[in-house]
Coordinates of C-alpha atoms in Angstrom, one line a residue:
Chain A
M1 CA -15.7 21.8 8.2
R2 CA -13.5 24.2 6.3
A3 CA -13.2 26.5 9.4
W4 CA -11.7 23.6 11.3
F5 CA -9.1 22.7 8.6
Q6 CA -7.9 26.3 8.4
R7 CA -7.8 28.2 11.6
R8 CA -5.9 31.0 10.0
R9 CA -6.0 32.5 6.6
K10 CA -2.9 32.4 4.4
G11 CA 0.5 31.9 5.9
A12 CA 3.3 29.6 4.9
S13 CA 5.2 29.1 8.2
R14 CA 6.4 25.7 9.1
A15 CA 4.3 25.5 12.2
D16 CA 1.2 26.4 10.1
A17 CA 1.9 23.5 7.7
D18 CA 2.5 21.1 10.6
A19 CA -0.8 22.1 12.2
F20 CA -2.6 21.7 8.9
A21 CA -1.1 18.2 8.3
L22 CA -2.0 17.1 11.8
R23 CA -5.5 18.2 11.4
L24 CA -5.7 16.1 8.2
V25 CA -4.5 12.9 9.9
A26 CA -6.4 13.4 13.1
P27 CA -9.8 11.8 12.1
A28 CA -8.0 8.7 10.7
L29 CA -6.0 8.3 13.8
L30 CA -9.0 8.7 16.0
I31 CA -11.0 6.0 14.2
E32 CA -8.1 3.5 14.2
F33 CA -7.5 4.2 17.9
L34 CA -11.1 3.8 18.9
F35 CA -12.0 0.7 16.9
V36 CA -8.7 -1.2 16.7
F37 CA -6.5 -0.3 19.7
V38 CA -9.2 0.2 22.3
P39 CA -10.8 -3.3 21.5
L40 CA -7.3 -4.7 22.2
A41 CA -7.3 -3.0 25.6
V42 CA -10.9 -3.8 26.4
G43 CA -10.4 -7.5 25.4
L44 CA -7.4 -7.8 27.6
Y45 CA -9.3 -6.4 30.6
Y46 CA -12.2 -8.8 30.0
S47 CA -9.9 -11.8 29.5
L48 CA -8.5 -11.2 33.1
H49 CA -11.9 -11.1 34.7
S50 CA -14.8 -13.4 35.3
V51 CA -17.5 -12.3 32.8
R52 CA -21.0 -13.7 32.5
F53 CA -23.4 -12.1 30.1
F54 CA -21.6 -8.8 30.2
Q55 CA -21.5 -8.6 33.9
V56 CA -17.8 -8.1 34.7
G57 CA -17.1 -9.9 37.9
R58 CA -13.9 -10.3 40.0
F59 CA -10.3 -10.3 38.8
L60 CA -9.2 -13.8 37.9
G61 CA -5.6 -13.3 36.7
F62 CA -4.8 -16.0 34.1
D63 CA -7.6 -18.4 35.0
N64 CA -9.5 -17.8 31.8
Y65 CA -6.3 -18.5 29.8
L66 CA -5.7 -21.7 31.8
S67 CA -9.3 -22.9 31.3
V68 CA -9.3 -22.4 27.5
L69 CA -5.8 -23.8 27.0
T70 CA -6.7 -27.0 28.9
S71 CA -10.1 -27.4 27.2
P72 CA -10.2 -30.5 24.9
A73 CA -12.5 -28.6 22.5
V74 CA -10.0 -25.8 22.2
L75 CA -7.0 -28.1 21.7
N76 CA -8.9 -30.0 19.0
S77 CA -9.6 -26.7 17.3
F78 CA -5.9 -25.8 17.3
A79 CA -5.1 -29.0 15.5
V80 CA -8.0 -28.5 13.0
T81 CA -6.8 -24.9 12.4
A82 CA -3.2 -26.1 11.7
V83 CA -4.4 -28.7 9.2
F84 CA -6.8 -26.3 7.5
S85 CA -4.5 -23.3 7.4
F86 CA -1.4 -25.0 6.2
G87 CA -3.2 -27.1 3.7
S88 CA -5.0 -24.1 2.3
L89 CA -1.9 -21.9 2.4
I90 CA 0.3 -24.3 0.5
L91 CA -2.3 -25.1 -2.2
T92 CA -3.5 -21.6 -2.6
F93 CA 0.1 -20.3 -2.9
V94 CA 1.1 -23.0 -5.5
V95 CA -2.1 -22.6 -7.6
G96 CA -1.8 -18.8 -7.4
F97 CA 1.8 -18.8 -8.4
A98 CA 1.0 -21.2 -11.3
L99 CA -1.8 -18.9 -12.4
A100 CA 0.5 -15.8 -12.2
L101 CA 3.1 -17.4 -14.4
H102 CA 0.5 -18.7 -16.8
L103 CA -1.3 -15.3 -17.1
E104 CA 1.8 -13.1 -16.9
R105 CA 1.8 -11.9 -20.5
D106 CA -0.6 -9.0 -21.2
G107 CA -2.4 -10.6 -24.1
R108 CA -6.2 -10.1 -24.6
V109 CA -6.7 -13.7 -23.5
A110 CA -4.7 -13.3 -20.3
V111 CA -6.5 -10.1 -19.3
F112 CA -9.8 -11.9 -19.8
M113 CA -8.7 -14.9 -17.8
R114 CA -7.5 -12.8 -14.9
A115 CA -10.9 -11.3 -14.7
V116 CA -12.6 -14.7 -14.7
V117 CA -10.4 -16.1 -11.9
L118 CA -11.0 -13.0 -9.8
V119 CA -14.8 -13.6 -9.8
P120 CA -14.7 -16.0 -6.9
Y121 CA -12.7 -13.5 -5.0
V122 CA -15.0 -10.5 -5.5
I123 CA -18.2 -12.2 -4.5
S124 CA -18.8 -12.6 -0.8
M125 CA -17.2 -15.5 1.1
L126 CA -20.7 -16.3 2.4
V127 CA -22.2 -16.8 -1.1
G128 CA -19.1 -18.6 -2.4
S129 CA -19.3 -21.1 0.5
L130 CA -23.0 -21.4 0.1
L131 CA -22.7 -22.2 -3.6
L132 CA -20.0 -24.8 -2.9
K133 CA -22.2 -26.3 -0.2
W134 CA -25.0 -26.6 -2.7
V135 CA -22.8 -28.2 -5.4
L136 CA -21.3 -30.7 -2.9
S137 CA -24.5 -31.6 -1.1
Q138 CA -26.5 -34.6 -2.2
D139 CA -29.5 -32.3 -2.8
S140 CA -27.9 -30.9 -6.0
G141 CA -27.4 -34.4 -7.4
V142 CA -23.9 -33.5 -8.4
P143 CA -22.0 -36.0 -6.1
Q144 CA -24.3 -38.9 -7.1
T145 CA -23.9 -38.0 -10.8
V146 CA -20.1 -37.8 -10.5
L147 CA -19.5 -40.7 -8.1
G148 CA -22.3 -43.0 -9.4
P149 CA -20.4 -44.3 -12.4
L150 CA -17.4 -45.0 -10.2
G151 CA -19.5 -47.4 -8.2
I152 CA -19.7 -45.2 -5.1
A153 CA -23.3 -44.8 -4.1
D154 CA -24.8 -42.6 -1.4
F155 CA -21.6 -40.9 -0.3
S156 CA -22.2 -37.7 1.7
V157 CA -19.3 -35.3 1.6
F158 CA -20.2 -33.5 4.8
A159 CA -20.8 -36.7 6.8
D160 CA -17.1 -37.7 6.6
S161 CA -14.4 -35.8 8.4
A162 CA -11.6 -36.2 5.8
S163 CA -13.9 -35.1 2.9
S164 CA -15.3 -32.2 5.0
M165 CA -11.8 -30.9 5.6
A166 CA -11.0 -31.4 1.9
A167 CA -14.1 -29.4 1.0
L168 CA -13.1 -26.6 3.3
I169 CA -9.6 -26.4 1.8
Y170 CA -11.1 -26.5 -1.7
N171 CA -13.3 -23.6 -0.7
A172 CA -10.4 -21.6 0.5
V173 CA -8.3 -22.3 -2.6
W174 CA -11.2 -21.7 -5.0
R175 CA -11.7 -18.2 -3.5
D176 CA -8.2 -17.0 -2.7
A177 CA -6.0 -18.4 -5.5
A178 CA -6.8 -15.4 -7.6
F179 CA -5.8 -13.1 -4.7
A180 CA -2.4 -14.8 -4.5
M181 CA -2.2 -14.6 -8.3
I182 CA -2.7 -10.8 -8.3
L183 CA -0.1 -10.2 -5.5
L184 CA 2.5 -12.4 -7.2
L185 CA 1.7 -10.9 -10.6
A186 CA 2.6 -7.5 -9.2
G187 CA 6.0 -8.9 -8.2
L188 CA 6.6 -10.6 -11.5
K189 CA 5.8 -7.4 -13.4
S190 CA 8.4 -5.5 -11.4
I191 CA 11.3 -7.7 -12.6
P192 CA 13.1 -6.1 -15.5
L193 CA 12.9 -8.2 -18.7
E194 CA 16.5 -7.4 -19.5
L195 CA 17.6 -9.8 -16.8
Y196 CA 15.8 -12.7 -18.5
A197 CA 17.2 -11.7 -21.8
A198 CA 20.7 -11.7 -20.4
A199 CA 20.2 -15.0 -18.7
R200 CA 19.0 -16.5 -22.0
V201 CA 22.0 -15.2 -23.8
D202 CA 24.2 -16.9 -21.2
G203 CA 22.4 -20.1 -22.0
A204 CA 20.4 -20.6 -18.8
S205 CA 17.6 -23.1 -19.1
P206 CA 14.0 -22.0 -18.3
W207 CA 14.1 -23.9 -15.0
Y208 CA 17.4 -22.4 -14.0
R209 CA 16.1 -18.9 -14.9
F210 CA 13.1 -19.5 -12.7
R211 CA 15.1 -20.8 -9.8
R212 CA 18.0 -18.3 -9.9
L213 CA 16.2 -15.2 -11.1
T214 CA 12.4 -15.3 -10.5
L215 CA 12.4 -16.8 -7.1
P216 CA 15.0 -14.7 -5.4
L217 CA 13.6 -11.5 -7.0
L218 CA 10.1 -12.4 -5.8
K219 CA 11.1 -12.8 -2.2
T220 CA 9.2 -9.8 -0.9
P221 CA 6.0 -10.3 -2.9
M222 CA 6.0 -14.0 -1.8
L223 CA 6.4 -13.0 1.8
I224 CA 3.6 -10.5 1.6
T225 CA 1.4 -13.1 -0.1
L226 CA 2.1 -15.8 2.4
V227 CA 1.5 -13.5 5.4
R228 CA -1.8 -12.2 4.1
L229 CA -3.1 -15.6 3.1
L230 CA -2.0 -17.2 6.4
M231 CA -3.8 -14.5 8.4
H232 CA -6.8 -14.8 6.3
F233 CA -7.0 -18.6 6.7
V234 CA -6.2 -18.8 10.4
N235 CA -8.9 -16.2 11.3
S236 CA -11.5 -17.2 8.7
L237 CA -14.9 -18.0 10.1
T238 CA -17.2 -17.8 7.2
F239 CA -15.9 -20.9 5.3
Q240 CA -16.5 -23.1 8.4
L241 CA -19.7 -21.5 9.6
I242 CA -21.4 -21.9 6.2
L243 CA -19.8 -24.9 4.6
T244 CA -19.5 -27.5 7.4
G245 CA -20.7 -25.7 10.6
G246 CA -17.6 -27.3 12.2
G247 CA -19.0 -30.8 11.7
P248 CA -19.0 -33.7 11.5
V249 CA -18.5 -33.8 15.3
N250 CA -16.2 -30.8 15.6
K251 CA -13.8 -32.3 13.1
T252 CA -13.7 -29.0 11.2
E253 CA -14.2 -26.7 14.1
T254 CA -11.3 -24.2 13.8
V255 CA -10.1 -21.8 16.5
A256 CA -12.0 -18.9 15.0
L257 CA -15.2 -20.9 15.1
R258 CA -14.5 -22.1 18.6
T259 CA -13.9 -18.6 19.8
F260 CA -17.1 -17.4 18.0
R261 CA -19.1 -20.1 19.8
L262 CA -17.6 -19.4 23.2
G263 CA -18.5 -15.8 22.8
F264 CA -21.8 -15.7 21.0
E265 CA -23.4 -19.0 21.9
D266 CA -22.1 -19.6 25.4
Y267 CA -21.6 -15.9 26.3
A268 CA -18.4 -16.9 28.1
L269 CA -16.9 -13.5 27.1
G270 CA -14.0 -13.7 29.6
R271 CA -12.8 -17.0 28.1
A272 CA -13.6 -16.0 24.5
N273 CA -11.5 -12.9 24.9
A274 CA -8.7 -14.9 26.5
L275 CA -8.8 -17.3 23.5
S276 CA -8.8 -14.3 21.1
F277 CA -5.6 -13.1 22.7
V278 CA -3.9 -16.4 22.6
V279 CA -4.7 -16.6 18.8
F280 CA -3.7 -13.0 18.4
L281 CA -0.3 -13.6 19.9
I282 CA 0.2 -16.8 17.9
N283 CA -0.7 -14.8 14.8
V284 CA 1.9 -12.1 15.6
C285 CA 4.6 -14.8 16.3
M286 CA 3.8 -16.5 12.9
I287 CA 4.2 -13.2 11.1
V288 CA 7.5 -12.5 12.8
L289 CA 8.7 -16.0 12.0
L290 CA 7.7 -15.7 8.3
V291 CA 9.5 -12.3 8.0
K292 CA 12.6 -13.8 9.6
L293 CA 12.5 -16.8 7.2
F294 CA 12.3 -14.6 4.2
K295 CA 15.1 -12.2 5.3
P296 CA 17.3 -11.5 2.4
T297 CA 20.4 -13.6 2.9
E298 CA 23.5 -11.5 2.4
K299 CA 25.8 -14.0 0.8
L300 CA 28.7 -13.2 -1.5
R301 CA 27.9 -14.7 -4.9
Chain B
M1 CA 8.5 -31.8 -35.6
S2 CA 8.3 -28.5 -37.4
Y3 CA 8.3 -25.2 -35.5
V4 CA 4.8 -24.3 -36.8
R5 CA 3.5 -27.5 -35.3
V6 CA 5.0 -26.9 -31.9
I7 CA 3.4 -23.5 -31.8
R8 CA 0.0 -24.9 -32.8
L9 CA 0.2 -27.7 -30.2
R10 CA 1.1 -25.1 -27.5
K11 CA -1.9 -23.0 -28.5
I12 CA -4.2 -26.0 -28.2
G13 CA -2.7 -26.8 -24.9
D14 CA -3.1 -23.3 -23.6
F15 CA -6.7 -23.2 -24.8
A16 CA -7.5 -26.5 -23.0
L17 CA -5.9 -25.2 -19.8
N18 CA -7.8 -22.0 -19.9
T19 CA -11.1 -23.8 -20.5
V20 CA -10.4 -25.9 -17.4
I21 CA -9.6 -22.8 -15.3
V22 CA -12.8 -21.0 -16.4
L23 CA -14.9 -24.1 -15.6
F24 CA -13.3 -24.5 -12.1
A25 CA -13.8 -20.7 -11.4
L26 CA -17.3 -20.3 -12.6
A27 CA -19.1 -23.6 -12.4
P28 CA -20.5 -23.2 -8.9
L29 CA -21.9 -19.8 -9.8
L30 CA -23.5 -20.9 -13.1
W31 CA -24.8 -24.0 -11.4
G32 CA -26.4 -21.9 -8.7
L33 CA -27.9 -19.6 -11.3
S34 CA -29.3 -22.5 -13.2
S35 CA -30.8 -24.1 -10.1
S36 CA -32.3 -20.8 -8.9
L37 CA -34.4 -20.6 -12.1
K38 CA -35.8 -24.1 -11.8
P39 CA -39.2 -25.0 -10.3
A40 CA -38.9 -26.5 -6.8
N41 CA -39.7 -30.1 -8.0
R42 CA -36.8 -30.1 -10.5
I43 CA -34.1 -28.6 -8.2
L44 CA -33.7 -31.9 -6.3
Q45 CA -34.0 -34.1 -9.4
V46 CA -31.2 -36.7 -9.9
P47 CA -29.6 -36.7 -12.4
P48 CA -29.9 -32.9 -12.5
E49 CA -30.5 -30.8 -15.6
L50 CA -27.7 -28.5 -16.5
I51 CA -29.9 -26.0 -18.3
P52 CA -33.4 -25.6 -16.8
S53 CA -36.0 -27.0 -19.2
E54 CA -38.6 -24.6 -17.8
V55 CA -37.6 -21.3 -16.3
T56 CA -39.4 -19.8 -13.3
F57 CA -38.9 -16.7 -11.2
A58 CA -41.0 -18.0 -8.4
H59 CA -38.0 -18.2 -6.0
Y60 CA -37.2 -14.6 -6.6
A61 CA -40.8 -13.7 -5.9
T62 CA -40.6 -15.6 -2.6
L63 CA -37.6 -13.5 -1.6
I64 CA -39.4 -10.3 -2.4
E65 CA -42.2 -11.4 -0.1
N66 CA -39.5 -12.0 2.5
Q67 CA -38.2 -8.5 2.8
L68 CA -35.4 -8.8 0.2
F69 CA -35.5 -5.2 -0.8
H70 CA -35.3 -4.0 2.8
Y71 CA -32.1 -6.0 3.4
M72 CA -30.6 -4.8 0.1
A73 CA -31.3 -1.2 1.1
N74 CA -29.6 -1.7 4.4
S75 CA -26.5 -3.1 2.7
A76 CA -26.5 -0.3 0.2
I77 CA -26.8 2.4 2.9
V78 CA -24.0 0.9 5.0
S79 CA -21.8 0.4 2.0
A80 CA -22.3 3.9 0.6
A81 CA -21.7 5.5 4.0
T82 CA -18.5 3.5 4.5
V83 CA -17.1 4.4 1.1
A84 CA -17.9 8.1 1.7
L85 CA -16.3 8.2 5.2
C86 CA -13.3 6.1 4.2
L87 CA -12.5 8.2 1.1
A88 CA -12.9 11.5 2.9
V89 CA -10.8 10.5 6.0
G90 CA -8.4 8.4 4.0
A91 CA -7.7 10.9 1.2
F92 CA -6.9 13.7 3.7
A93 CA -4.6 11.4 5.7
G94 CA -2.9 10.1 2.6
Y95 CA -2.4 13.7 1.4
A96 CA -0.8 14.8 4.7
L97 CA 1.6 11.8 4.6
S98 CA 2.5 12.5 1.0
R99 CA 3.2 16.3 1.4
F100 CA 4.2 17.2 4.9
A101 CA 7.1 16.2 7.1
F102 CA 5.0 16.9 10.2
P103 CA 6.1 15.7 13.7
G104 CA 4.7 12.2 14.3
R105 CA 4.5 11.4 10.6
N106 CA 6.5 8.1 11.1
L107 CA 4.2 7.2 13.9
V108 CA 1.2 7.6 11.7
M109 CA 2.9 5.5 9.0
L110 CA 3.6 2.8 11.5
T111 CA 0.0 2.8 12.7
V112 CA -1.2 2.4 9.1
V113 CA 1.1 -0.5 8.5
T114 CA 0.4 -2.1 11.9
V115 CA -3.4 -2.0 11.4
M116 CA -2.9 -3.5 7.9
S117 CA -0.9 -6.4 9.2
I118 CA -2.5 -7.2 12.6
P119 CA -5.2 -9.9 12.2
I120 CA -8.2 -7.8 13.1
A121 CA -10.4 -10.8 12.6
S122 CA -9.0 -12.3 15.8
L123 CA -10.3 -9.3 17.7
L124 CA -13.9 -10.0 16.9
V125 CA -14.9 -10.8 20.5
P126 CA -13.2 -7.8 22.1
T127 CA -14.7 -5.6 19.4
Y128 CA -18.1 -6.9 20.3
T129 CA -17.7 -6.0 23.9
L130 CA -16.5 -2.5 23.0
I131 CA -19.4 -1.9 20.5
A132 CA -21.8 -3.2 23.2
N133 CA -20.4 -0.8 25.7
L134 CA -20.7 2.1 23.3
G135 CA -24.3 1.3 22.7
L136 CA -23.6 0.7 19.0
L137 CA -24.9 -2.9 18.7
D138 CA -27.7 -3.2 16.2
T139 CA -27.0 0.1 14.5
R140 CA -25.9 0.8 11.0
T141 CA -23.5 3.4 12.4
G142 CA -21.6 0.8 14.3
L143 CA -21.1 -1.3 11.1
V144 CA -20.0 1.8 9.2
L145 CA -17.4 2.8 11.8
L146 CA -16.0 -0.7 12.1
Y147 CA -15.7 -1.2 8.3
T148 CA -14.1 2.2 8.1
A149 CA -11.6 1.4 10.7
Y150 CA -10.7 -1.9 8.9
E151 CA -10.5 -0.5 5.4
L152 CA -9.0 2.9 6.1
P153 CA -5.3 1.7 6.1
I154 CA -5.6 0.4 2.5
V155 CA -7.3 3.6 1.4
I156 CA -4.5 5.7 3.0
W157 CA -1.9 3.5 1.4
I158 CA -3.3 3.8 -2.1
M159 CA -4.0 7.5 -1.8
F160 CA -0.5 8.2 -0.4
G161 CA 1.0 6.4 -3.4
Y162 CA -1.3 8.3 -5.8
F163 CA -0.6 11.7 -4.4
N164 CA 3.1 11.1 -4.7
T165 CA 2.6 10.9 -8.4
I166 CA 1.0 14.4 -8.6
P167 CA 3.5 17.2 -8.8
R168 CA 3.8 19.5 -5.8
Q169 CA 4.1 22.6 -8.0
L170 CA 0.3 22.5 -8.6
E171 CA -0.6 23.4 -5.0
N172 CA 2.2 25.9 -4.8
A173 CA 0.9 27.6 -7.9
A174 CA -2.6 27.6 -6.5
M175 CA -1.5 29.1 -3.2
I176 CA 0.4 31.8 -5.0
D177 CA -2.8 32.6 -6.8
G178 CA -4.4 33.1 -3.4
Y179 CA -5.9 29.7 -2.5
S180 CA -5.6 28.5 1.0
R181 CA -3.9 25.1 1.7
F182 CA -7.3 23.5 2.1
D183 CA -8.8 25.0 -1.0
A184 CA -5.7 24.0 -3.1
L185 CA -6.2 20.4 -1.9
R186 CA -9.9 20.4 -2.5
R187 CA -10.1 22.2 -5.8
V188 CA -6.8 21.4 -7.5
I189 CA -5.5 18.1 -6.2
L190 CA -8.5 16.0 -5.4
P191 CA -10.0 16.3 -8.9
L192 CA -6.7 14.9 -10.2
A193 CA -6.7 12.0 -7.8
G194 CA -9.8 10.4 -9.4
P195 CA -8.3 7.0 -10.4
G196 CA -6.8 6.5 -6.9
L197 CA -10.2 7.4 -5.3
I198 CA -12.0 5.0 -7.6
A199 CA -9.6 2.1 -6.9
S200 CA -9.7 2.5 -3.1
G201 CA -13.5 3.2 -3.2
L202 CA -14.1 0.0 -5.1
F203 CA -12.1 -2.0 -2.6
V204 CA -14.0 -0.5 0.3
L205 CA -17.3 -1.0 -1.4
T206 CA -16.6 -4.7 -2.0
A207 CA -15.5 -5.3 1.6
A208 CA -18.5 -3.5 3.1
W209 CA -21.1 -5.1 0.7
N210 CA -19.7 -8.6 1.2
D211 CA -18.9 -8.6 4.9
F212 CA -20.8 -11.2 6.8
V213 CA -18.8 -12.0 10.0
V214 CA -18.7 -8.5 11.5
A215 CA -22.3 -7.9 10.6
V216 CA -23.6 -11.2 12.0
V217 CA -21.9 -10.5 15.3
M218 CA -22.8 -6.8 15.6
T219 CA -26.5 -6.9 14.5
S220 CA -29.4 -9.1 15.5
A221 CA -32.4 -6.8 14.7
E222 CA -34.1 -7.2 11.4
A223 CA -34.4 -3.4 11.0
V224 CA -30.7 -3.0 10.3
R225 CA -29.8 -6.5 9.0
P226 CA -27.7 -6.4 5.9
L227 CA -28.1 -8.7 2.9
P228 CA -25.3 -11.3 3.7
V229 CA -26.7 -11.8 7.2
A230 CA -30.2 -12.1 5.7
V231 CA -28.9 -14.9 3.4
Y232 CA -27.5 -16.6 6.5
F233 CA -30.9 -16.4 8.2
Y234 CA -32.7 -17.6 5.1
L235 CA -30.4 -20.6 5.4
G236 CA -32.1 -21.4 8.7
F237 CA -35.5 -20.4 7.5
F238 CA -35.7 -22.2 4.2
G239 CA -33.5 -25.2 5.3
R240 CA -33.3 -27.6 2.3
E241 CA -35.5 -25.4 0.1
W242 CA -32.5 -24.4 -2.1
G243 CA -34.5 -22.3 -4.6
P244 CA -34.9 -19.2 -2.5
L245 CA -31.4 -19.6 -1.0
L246 CA -29.7 -19.7 -4.4
A247 CA -31.9 -16.9 -5.7
A248 CA -30.8 -14.8 -2.7
S249 CA -27.2 -15.7 -3.4
M250 CA -27.6 -14.5 -7.0
V251 CA -29.2 -11.3 -6.0
S252 CA -26.4 -10.5 -3.5
I253 CA -23.6 -11.1 -6.0
A254 CA -25.1 -9.6 -9.1
P255 CA -24.3 -5.9 -8.2
I256 CA -20.7 -6.7 -7.3
I257 CA -20.1 -8.7 -10.4
L258 CA -21.6 -5.9 -12.5
I259 CA -19.4 -3.3 -10.9
F260 CA -16.4 -5.6 -11.2
V261 CA -16.9 -6.1 -14.9
I262 CA -17.1 -2.3 -15.4
F263 CA -14.2 -1.3 -13.3
Q264 CA -12.0 -4.3 -13.6
K265 CA -8.7 -2.6 -14.1
Y266 CA -9.2 -0.4 -11.0
F267 CA -9.9 -3.5 -8.9
V268 CA -6.5 -5.0 -9.4
S269 CA -4.8 -1.8 -8.1
G270 CA -7.2 -1.8 -5.2
V271 CA -6.3 -5.4 -4.2
T272 CA -2.5 -4.7 -4.4
G273 CA -2.7 -1.4 -2.5
G274 CA -2.0 0.6 -5.7
S275 CA 1.3 -1.2 -6.5
V276 CA -0.2 -2.6 -9.7
K277 CA -1.9 -0.5 -12.3
G278 CA -4.5 -3.0 -13.6

């Protein structure tokens, strides 16, 4: 190992330093290339061919793309994903922001509370979803106990499409609000307190301070938070797989779940790869769009 | 209304709000824990008991009969190997980016940021085809390499930021004393980078221990099955027998919660890529 990192003994020439640095980054680059960029290429190749159970057949051009984009199941999954992702994104962002503002001051209570809300985030998505499935299922007796006094008997959360979707979104918010909180907290902490003091001296109301100071100064952290949350929700698979299984009748089958089933249940790897690419491109477009939306506006004040 | 009264009211309001937040965050976990300790006939009882009137460890025993320790060992091996590989490779790369203006440095930076921002989750199917072609399906090695590829950018990012806070004069002094570049890095700088290594290591550990999606796609053999996938299969095996399922859930989150409680302040800097010191 050592021999590889230093081909020559001491020497302080520029070329020597460059060679040393390149050798330090080489393993990292190799791993990223192999397991991130090569899959992109392999997937693209598969998506343009007829593939059945790993047997790559003839070149099809864009037939796979056409067949997934005209499939009713896929179109349904796009609509489901839009509802789930934007519902989860807006709620998670708002709840996370509220938590960040509420727990901003570094008191003992706030530090403890931050740790508590982070617990759903550090446990696995699988277990989190499983626990919510248990609580919301009739087996646990919780729905009957809560809804019974309201005069609603025998309501099953996962048999109804609207309540299944609500449960999915709740699952997403429950887990990721803390993540949004931490990212936004990082931004809040970077704002110099003197600005608030100055604004207060000038007689700005709390709401005005929030709108004219906090929000503009948090632009970048807000953008990062939104992008990371959106990518997480659009591509999430665990929530749906465990909590609703896509049901009832595909009403909560998101694109990620549809792709998963195309690939690993139907073994239609050509079409699954094509769909992966469509989603990938949509993802990239959404990131670009968000970045453009949040571009700092250069206005003269 | 006197000032003192306003403050008191605000304190009561804060306390009430915090109580609600704690309940929302932890109720499902505590409910699962309580149910996993109940005997089978009381789990499905309506209305349910909040606190089990009789405590049993039968469900945990059932799990141990169903290979629980084997799956835990798989998860532990994969997680430990991923952390080791990520820290070794990531710390070196972060150091190079922090100290040298080598040709191609910007390209490496761009690669790190790109991998961090592209939705790798949407590449699950192509990755499966690649791993199958490499003959790495159903191997722990395959999982370790994939987790490393996914978590490496975060590690590089945190370590890059951390090395920037360590003065350069230290290596220079070590090299004047006759250390080679590599020895200066290994013996002088790395020991100082402990907090950065802990923060990024925790982040990687959590990701590797908790991952379900990648593991369920890349493994089907029981020999290499990690714990989250095992819980998923228990779901099919036990069906509506919630006792063992909830017990399995508790077992799989206990180590992470313990580590989180101990290293809480490092976690925050891990999540934010080192931009917040917890």
